[in-house]
Structures are given as structure tokens and as C-alpha cells.
Amino acid sequence: MNKIYPILLTLTVFLAACTPQAAPTMAPADVQGTAISAAWTMVAATQIAIPTNTALPPTEVPSPTSLPTFTPESLLVPTLPPLALATPTTIAAAPSDPNSCNKSVNLAEAGPLKSLRVENRTPSQINVSLNLYQPNLFGQCGSLSLTLAKGGSRTVQISSGYWYAFAWVLDPPSQVGLNFVVSAGDSSGGAVLIVEEDRILWRGQ
């Protein structure tokens, strides 16, 4: 019996050494602290993993290229000789011809006057021009004009000399003319010019 006790004691120690030990349990406070610590560790690791806004190096902007400057020498402008301005020529007015008959006749200085009746025998109004076309014995010449209505007549004073009568018939349009002479020996009245559509009749005395 005494020999068995030492053997049993040895087996008991051996079995105690070979038997697996139970895992130690943690207090609830320790578990909470460990979880919070692990959470902060993960937050820190996440922040480290986020890329930071690293300032980019400044980009060199090319400076604007200056435009070429055009100097007066680079512009070829032809040099023109100065224009020679013509000297204005003064044109002397032609002296008036005292014997020109392109004017109104001056009956006051044309000598003795005679009565002339002009009659319109056309179907319309007429314009009549009486022209003393060369100087008479008193050195006078020129023209006088008158207008006659349809069927109208008019008496005018004329001097002696060479006359030309011209009439414009308005409707239908026509023109007629006649040369006549009033001599110095004619009577002071009784001369008649009759204007028709196609002619002028002279009845002098």
C-alpha cells in the first residue's frame, strides 16, 4: 500500500501537467477598452491612407511673344514728285458789241415809229417774236415779243428797218417765220401781220 501512494502521486502530477488549461477570461471593462483602442487604430490607419492635397508645383506660363515692330524703313512707300499745278489763265471777257442785235430793241431811239397789228388766226395760243435783225438808219436793232390768245390780235409800235417775224403755235405745235421790211416812207399805220398755222402773211402800206 505504501508503494502505491508514491505511484499514484506521480501519475497525478503527470496527468495534471498534460491536461490543457482553460483560456483566461477578460473583464467586460477590458473588452470595451480593447475595442475602443482598436477602433482608433483603424481610424488612424484610414487617415494615413487618404492622399493629402499636395500643392502642385507652379506651371510655367509662356510669356506672350511680342509682335514684330514695323519701322518706317520697312514700309516701302513710293515717293511721288510734287504735282505741278497749272496756273489759272484769266480769260478776258469779250467786249460787248455795241452793234449786237441780241437784245431788246430801243424803240425810243429807233426813229419814227409805225403801228403794226398782229393777228392770230391759228386754233391755239401763239408766241411771236419780232426782230430788227440789223441796225436801221438810226443805229438801233433788237427784238420784242408778245403772246396772243386764240383768235386774238395786238397792235405794237415798230421802227423802220429789216424785220423778221417768228411765231410758235402751241397746239398743234408748229413754227412759222417771215421776213418783212418797213421802209421809212411807209405810212404811220395800216401794216398787218397775220399768223396762220403754216405761214405768216404780211400786209404793209
PDB file of C-alpha atoms in Angstrom:
ATOM      1  CA  MET A   1       0.000   0.000   0.000  1.00  0.00           C
ATOM      2  CA  ASN A   2       2.804   2.289   0.901  1.00  0.00           C
ATOM      3  CA  LYS A   3       4.360   1.623  -2.507  1.00  0.00           C
ATOM      4  CA  ILE A   4       1.163   2.503  -4.347  1.00  0.00           C
ATOM      5  CA  TYR A   5       0.892   6.050  -2.947  1.00  0.00           C
ATOM      6  CA  PRO A   6       4.073   7.280  -4.489  1.00  0.00           C
ATOM      7  CA  ILE A   7       3.000   5.842  -7.830  1.00  0.00           C
ATOM      8  CA  LEU A   8      -0.454   7.456  -7.596  1.00  0.00           C
ATOM      9  CA  LEU A   9       1.108  10.779  -6.666  1.00  0.00           C
ATOM     10  CA  THR A  10       3.437  10.617  -9.650  1.00  0.00           C
ATOM     11  CA  LEU A  11       0.545   9.788 -12.038  1.00  0.00           C
ATOM     12  CA  THR A  12      -1.477  12.622 -10.581  1.00  0.00           C
ATOM     13  CA  VAL A  13       1.303  15.183 -11.225  1.00  0.00           C
ATOM     14  CA  PHE A  14       1.857  13.787 -14.757  1.00  0.00           C
ATOM     15  CA  LEU A  15      -1.816  13.975 -15.639  1.00  0.00           C
ATOM     16  CA  ALA A  16      -2.061  17.464 -14.247  1.00  0.00           C
ATOM     17  CA  ALA A  17       0.817  18.557 -16.425  1.00  0.00           C
ATOM     18  CA  CYS A  18      -0.680  17.042 -19.610  1.00  0.00           C
ATOM     19  CA  THR A  19      -4.226  18.308 -19.152  1.00  0.00           C
ATOM     20  CA  PRO A  20      -4.888  21.583 -21.302  1.00  0.00           C
ATOM     21  CA  GLN A  21      -5.528  24.686 -19.282  1.00  0.00           C
ATOM     22  CA  ALA A  22      -8.721  26.788 -19.821  1.00  0.00           C
ATOM     23  CA  ALA A  23      -8.310  30.179 -21.616  1.00  0.00           C
ATOM     24  CA  PRO A  24      -8.303  33.074 -19.212  1.00  0.00           C
ATOM     25  CA  THR A  25     -11.393  35.266 -19.379  1.00  0.00           C
ATOM     26  CA  MET A  26     -11.282  39.172 -19.652  1.00  0.00           C
ATOM     27  CA  ALA A  27     -13.323  41.527 -17.603  1.00  0.00           C
ATOM     28  CA  PRO A  28     -16.035  43.498 -19.503  1.00  0.00           C
ATOM     29  CA  ALA A  29     -14.181  46.791 -18.946  1.00  0.00           C
ATOM     30  CA  ASP A  30     -11.052  45.345 -20.526  1.00  0.00           C
ATOM     31  CA  VAL A  31     -13.044  44.170 -23.560  1.00  0.00           C
ATOM     32  CA  GLN A  32     -14.543  47.720 -24.105  1.00  0.00           C
ATOM     33  CA  GLY A  33     -11.176  49.377 -23.742  1.00  0.00           C
ATOM     34  CA  THR A  34      -9.609  46.996 -26.226  1.00  0.00           C
ATOM     35  CA  ALA A  35     -12.400  47.626 -28.784  1.00  0.00           C
ATOM     36  CA  ILE A  36     -12.089  51.437 -28.493  1.00  0.00           C
ATOM     37  CA  SER A  37      -8.341  51.214 -28.868  1.00  0.00           C
ATOM     38  CA  ALA A  38      -8.683  49.043 -31.964  1.00  0.00           C
ATOM     39  CA  ALA A  39     -11.226  51.459 -33.448  1.00  0.00           C
ATOM     40  CA  TRP A  40      -8.956  54.480 -33.029  1.00  0.00           C
ATOM     41  CA  THR A  41      -6.138  52.448 -34.546  1.00  0.00           C
ATOM     42  CA  MET A  42      -8.281  51.777 -37.643  1.00  0.00           C
ATOM     43  CA  VAL A  43      -9.281  55.462 -37.916  1.00  0.00           C
ATOM     44  CA  ALA A  44      -5.673  56.487 -37.738  1.00  0.00           C
ATOM     45  CA  ALA A  45      -4.724  53.948 -40.387  1.00  0.00           C
ATOM     46  CA  THR A  46      -7.569  55.214 -42.668  1.00  0.00           C
ATOM     47  CA  GLN A  47      -6.453  58.836 -42.334  1.00  0.00           C
ATOM     48  CA  ILE A  48      -2.933  57.851 -43.227  1.00  0.00           C
ATOM     49  CA  ALA A  49      -4.182  56.008 -46.304  1.00  0.00           C
ATOM     50  CA  ILE A  50      -6.144  59.084 -47.606  1.00  0.00           C
ATOM     51  CA  PRO A  51      -3.971  61.057 -50.056  1.00  0.00           C
ATOM     52  CA  THR A  52      -3.231  64.580 -48.894  1.00  0.00           C
ATOM     53  CA  ASN A  53      -3.753  67.686 -51.060  1.00  0.00           C
ATOM     54  CA  THR A  54      -0.192  68.144 -52.061  1.00  0.00           C
ATOM     55  CA  ALA A  55       0.412  71.542 -53.613  1.00  0.00           C
ATOM     56  CA  LEU A  56       1.365  71.174 -57.269  1.00  0.00           C
ATOM     57  CA  PRO A  57       4.474  72.938 -58.422  1.00  0.00           C
ATOM     58  CA  PRO A  58       3.680  76.132 -60.340  1.00  0.00           C
ATOM     59  CA  THR A  59       3.329  75.651 -64.091  1.00  0.00           C
ATOM     60  CA  GLU A  60       5.485  77.932 -66.112  1.00  0.00           C
ATOM     61  CA  VAL A  61       3.257  80.050 -68.376  1.00  0.00           C
ATOM     62  CA  PRO A  62       4.977  81.046 -71.573  1.00  0.00           C
ATOM     63  CA  SER A  63       5.290  84.791 -71.918  1.00  0.00           C
ATOM     64  CA  PRO A  64       3.420  86.371 -74.881  1.00  0.00           C
ATOM     65  CA  THR A  65       5.502  86.681 -77.980  1.00  0.00           C
ATOM     66  CA  SER A  66       5.964  90.297 -78.927  1.00  0.00           C
ATOM     67  CA  LEU A  67       4.690  91.244 -82.383  1.00  0.00           C
ATOM     68  CA  PRO A  68       7.194  92.496 -84.930  1.00  0.00           C
ATOM     69  CA  THR A  69       7.546  96.221 -84.959  1.00  0.00           C
ATOM     70  CA  PHE A  70       7.304  97.825 -88.357  1.00  0.00           C
ATOM     71  CA  THR A  71       9.644 100.706 -88.725  1.00  0.00           C
ATOM     72  CA  PRO A  72       9.267 103.362 -91.410  1.00  0.00           C
ATOM     73  CA  GLU A  73      12.253 101.840 -93.201  1.00  0.00           C
ATOM     74  CA  SER A  74      10.420  98.507 -93.565  1.00  0.00           C
ATOM     75  CA  LEU A  75       7.461 100.113 -95.358  1.00  0.00           C
ATOM     76  CA  LEU A  76       8.373 100.886 -98.917  1.00  0.00           C
ATOM     77  CA  VAL A  77       6.275 103.920 -99.807  1.00  0.00           C
ATOM     78  CA  PRO A  78       6.965 105.273-103.275  1.00  0.00           C
ATOM     79  CA  THR A  79       7.921 108.896-103.307  1.00  0.00           C
ATOM     80  CA  LEU A  80       5.888 110.833-105.837  1.00  0.00           C
ATOM     81  CA  PRO A  81       7.148 114.031-107.356  1.00  0.00           C
ATOM     82  CA  PRO A  82       5.151 117.126-106.390  1.00  0.00           C
ATOM     83  CA  LEU A  83       2.287 117.879-108.734  1.00  0.00           C
ATOM     84  CA  ALA A  84       2.756 120.941-110.799  1.00  0.00           C
ATOM     85  CA  LEU A  85      -0.417 122.963-110.554  1.00  0.00           C
ATOM     86  CA  ALA A  86      -1.359 124.762-113.687  1.00  0.00           C
ATOM     87  CA  THR A  87      -1.561 128.482-113.291  1.00  0.00           C
ATOM     88  CA  PRO A  88      -5.147 129.541-113.918  1.00  0.00           C
ATOM     89  CA  THR A  89      -5.437 131.514-117.063  1.00  0.00           C
ATOM     90  CA  THR A  90      -7.566 134.587-116.841  1.00  0.00           C
ATOM     91  CA  ILE A  91      -9.887 134.737-119.784  1.00  0.00           C
ATOM     92  CA  ALA A  92     -10.644 138.275-120.675  1.00  0.00           C
ATOM     93  CA  ALA A  93     -14.292 138.921-121.250  1.00  0.00           C
ATOM     94  CA  ALA A  94     -15.027 139.755-124.814  1.00  0.00           C
ATOM     95  CA  PRO A  95     -16.000 143.371-125.171  1.00  0.00           C
ATOM     96  CA  SER A  96     -19.670 143.811-125.822  1.00  0.00           C
ATOM     97  CA  ASP A  97     -20.539 144.650-129.375  1.00  0.00           C
ATOM     98  CA  PRO A  98     -22.499 147.865-129.416  1.00  0.00           C
ATOM     99  CA  ASN A  99     -23.919 146.754-132.768  1.00  0.00           C
ATOM    100  CA  SER A 100     -25.095 143.362-131.454  1.00  0.00           C
ATOM    101  CA  CYS A 101     -28.792 142.827-132.103  1.00  0.00           C
ATOM    102  CA  ASN A 102     -29.245 140.101-129.477  1.00  0.00           C
ATOM    103  CA  LYS A 103     -31.084 142.431-127.108  1.00  0.00           C
ATOM    104  CA  SER A 104     -34.334 144.246-126.665  1.00  0.00           C
ATOM    105  CA  VAL A 105     -34.811 146.938-129.252  1.00  0.00           C
ATOM    106  CA  ASN A 106     -34.606 150.518-128.009  1.00  0.00           C
ATOM    107  CA  LEU A 107     -37.621 151.979-129.788  1.00  0.00           C
ATOM    108  CA  ALA A 108     -37.127 155.338-128.090  1.00  0.00           C
ATOM    109  CA  GLU A 109     -34.024 155.938-130.236  1.00  0.00           C
ATOM    110  CA  ALA A 110     -35.056 153.926-133.309  1.00  0.00           C
ATOM    111  CA  GLY A 111     -36.564 156.821-135.250  1.00  0.00           C
ATOM    112  CA  PRO A 112     -40.171 157.391-136.288  1.00  0.00           C
ATOM    113  CA  LEU A 113     -42.481 154.577-135.134  1.00  0.00           C
ATOM    114  CA  LYS A 114     -45.241 152.920-137.087  1.00  0.00           C
ATOM    115  CA  SER A 115     -48.225 150.860-135.915  1.00  0.00           C
ATOM    116  CA  LEU A 116     -48.306 147.156-136.658  1.00  0.00           C
ATOM    117  CA  ARG A 117     -51.276 144.918-135.870  1.00  0.00           C
ATOM    118  CA  VAL A 118     -50.522 141.246-135.303  1.00  0.00           C
ATOM    119  CA  GLU A 119     -53.433 138.810-135.715  1.00  0.00           C
ATOM    120  CA  ASN A 120     -53.648 135.192-134.536  1.00  0.00           C
ATOM    121  CA  ARG A 121     -55.628 133.006-136.934  1.00  0.00           C
ATOM    122  CA  THR A 122     -54.457 129.659-135.539  1.00  0.00           C
ATOM    123  CA  PRO A 123     -56.582 127.301-133.338  1.00  0.00           C
ATOM    124  CA  SER A 124     -54.358 127.912-130.270  1.00  0.00           C
ATOM    125  CA  GLN A 125     -52.254 130.437-128.394  1.00  0.00           C
ATOM    126  CA  ILE A 126     -49.121 131.715-130.130  1.00  0.00           C
ATOM    127  CA  ASN A 127     -45.869 133.371-129.052  1.00  0.00           C
ATOM    128  CA  VAL A 128     -44.494 135.922-131.503  1.00  0.00           C
ATOM    129  CA  SER A 129     -41.002 137.428-131.722  1.00  0.00           C
ATOM    130  CA  LEU A 130     -40.339 140.492-133.897  1.00  0.00           C
ATOM    131  CA  ASN A 131     -36.628 141.004-134.609  1.00  0.00           C
ATOM    132  CA  LEU A 132     -34.993 144.091-136.114  1.00  0.00           C
ATOM    133  CA  TYR A 133     -32.045 141.917-137.086  1.00  0.00           C
ATOM    134  CA  GLN A 134     -29.681 144.659-138.334  1.00  0.00           C
ATOM    135  CA  PRO A 135     -29.168 148.283-137.303  1.00  0.00           C
ATOM    136  CA  ASN A 136     -31.593 150.651-139.018  1.00  0.00           C
ATOM    137  CA  LEU A 137     -30.895 154.193-140.185  1.00  0.00           C
ATOM    138  CA  PHE A 138     -30.772 155.329-136.547  1.00  0.00           C
ATOM    139  CA  GLY A 139     -28.302 152.601-135.473  1.00  0.00           C
ATOM    140  CA  GLN A 140     -30.866 150.599-133.488  1.00  0.00           C
ATOM    141  CA  CYS A 141     -31.662 146.896-133.618  1.00  0.00           C
ATOM    142  CA  GLY A 142     -33.021 144.212-131.336  1.00  0.00           C
ATOM    143  CA  SER A 143     -36.241 142.328-130.679  1.00  0.00           C
ATOM    144  CA  LEU A 144     -39.604 142.497-128.967  1.00  0.00           C
ATOM    145  CA  SER A 145     -42.025 139.690-128.105  1.00  0.00           C
ATOM    146  CA  LEU A 146     -45.722 139.222-127.472  1.00  0.00           C
ATOM    147  CA  THR A 147     -48.268 136.472-126.740  1.00  0.00           C
ATOM    148  CA  LEU A 148     -51.631 136.204-128.444  1.00  0.00           C
ATOM    149  CA  ALA A 149     -54.566 134.029-127.425  1.00  0.00           C
ATOM    150  CA  LYS A 150     -56.554 132.035-129.954  1.00  0.00           C
ATOM    151  CA  GLY A 151     -58.256 134.462-132.361  1.00  0.00           C
ATOM    152  CA  GLY A 152     -56.617 137.436-130.599  1.00  0.00           C
ATOM    153  CA  SER A 153     -54.786 140.448-132.026  1.00  0.00           C
ATOM    154  CA  ARG A 154     -52.491 143.182-130.751  1.00  0.00           C
ATOM    155  CA  THR A 155     -51.117 146.443-132.090  1.00  0.00           C
ATOM    156  CA  VAL A 156     -47.475 147.338-131.433  1.00  0.00           C
ATOM    157  CA  GLN A 157     -45.115 150.145-132.430  1.00  0.00           C
ATOM    158  CA  ILE A 158     -42.146 149.321-134.642  1.00  0.00           C
ATOM    159  CA  SER A 159     -39.476 151.350-136.389  1.00  0.00           C
ATOM    160  CA  SER A 160     -38.297 151.265-139.975  1.00  0.00           C
ATOM    161  CA  GLY A 161     -35.754 148.597-140.922  1.00  0.00           C
ATOM    162  CA  TYR A 162     -35.332 144.913-141.760  1.00  0.00           C
ATOM    163  CA  TRP A 163     -37.518 142.715-139.589  1.00  0.00           C
ATOM    164  CA  TYR A 164     -38.014 139.034-139.111  1.00  0.00           C
ATOM    165  CA  ALA A 165     -41.253 137.683-137.580  1.00  0.00           C
ATOM    166  CA  PHE A 166     -41.206 134.263-135.898  1.00  0.00           C
ATOM    167  CA  ALA A 167     -44.247 132.552-134.332  1.00  0.00           C
ATOM    168  CA  TRP A 168     -44.600 129.399-132.146  1.00  0.00           C
ATOM    169  CA  VAL A 169     -48.001 127.762-132.489  1.00  0.00           C
ATOM    170  CA  LEU A 170     -48.692 125.710-129.325  1.00  0.00           C
ATOM    171  CA  ASP A 171     -51.449 123.291-130.435  1.00  0.00           C
ATOM    172  CA  PRO A 172     -50.818 121.573-132.703  1.00  0.00           C
ATOM    173  CA  PRO A 173     -47.138 122.507-132.324  1.00  0.00           C
ATOM    174  CA  SER A 174     -45.696 124.332-135.313  1.00  0.00           C
ATOM    175  CA  GLN A 175     -43.309 127.163-136.105  1.00  0.00           C
ATOM    176  CA  VAL A 176     -43.582 129.706-138.870  1.00  0.00           C
ATOM    177  CA  GLY A 177     -41.490 132.721-139.888  1.00  0.00           C
ATOM    178  CA  LEU A 178     -41.397 135.618-142.315  1.00  0.00           C
ATOM    179  CA  ASN A 179     -39.020 138.412-143.306  1.00  0.00           C
ATOM    180  CA  PHE A 180     -40.541 141.819-143.956  1.00  0.00           C
ATOM    181  CA  VAL A 181     -39.277 145.325-144.441  1.00  0.00           C
ATOM    182  CA  VAL A 182     -40.682 148.532-143.012  1.00  0.00           C
ATOM    183  CA  SER A 183     -39.422 151.456-145.090  1.00  0.00           C
ATOM    184  CA  ALA A 184     -39.000 154.975-143.813  1.00  0.00           C
ATOM    185  CA  GLY A 185     -41.584 156.200-146.322  1.00  0.00           C
ATOM    186  CA  ASP A 186     -44.374 153.903-145.051  1.00  0.00           C
ATOM    187  CA  SER A 187     -47.422 155.491-143.534  1.00  0.00           C
ATOM    188  CA  SER A 188     -47.800 155.550-139.767  1.00  0.00           C
ATOM    189  CA  GLY A 189     -50.483 152.854-139.759  1.00  0.00           C
ATOM    190  CA  GLY A 190     -52.228 150.112-141.644  1.00  0.00           C
ATOM    191  CA  ALA A 191     -49.499 147.372-141.537  1.00  0.00           C
ATOM    192  CA  VAL A 192     -50.719 143.928-140.543  1.00  0.00           C
ATOM    193  CA  LEU A 193     -49.043 140.576-139.731  1.00  0.00           C
ATOM    194  CA  ILE A 194     -51.390 137.590-139.956  1.00  0.00           C
ATOM    195  CA  VAL A 195     -50.178 134.361-138.301  1.00  0.00           C
ATOM    196  CA  GLU A 196     -51.702 131.138-139.615  1.00  0.00           C
ATOM    197  CA  GLU A 197     -50.840 127.505-138.781  1.00  0.00           C
ATOM    198  CA  ASP A 198     -48.407 127.116-141.675  1.00  0.00           C
ATOM    199  CA  ARG A 199     -47.437 130.678-142.644  1.00  0.00           C
ATOM    200  CA  ILE A 200     -47.262 134.375-141.775  1.00  0.00           C
ATOM    201  CA  LEU A 201     -48.822 136.930-144.092  1.00  0.00           C
ATOM    202  CA  TRP A 202     -47.518 140.499-144.351  1.00  0.00           C
ATOM    203  CA  ARG A 203     -49.782 143.323-145.446  1.00  0.00           C
ATOM    204  CA  GLY A 204     -47.853 146.550-145.345  1.00  0.00           C
ATOM    205  CA  GLN A 205     -48.547 150.044-146.744  1.00  0.00           C
TER     206      GLN A 205
END
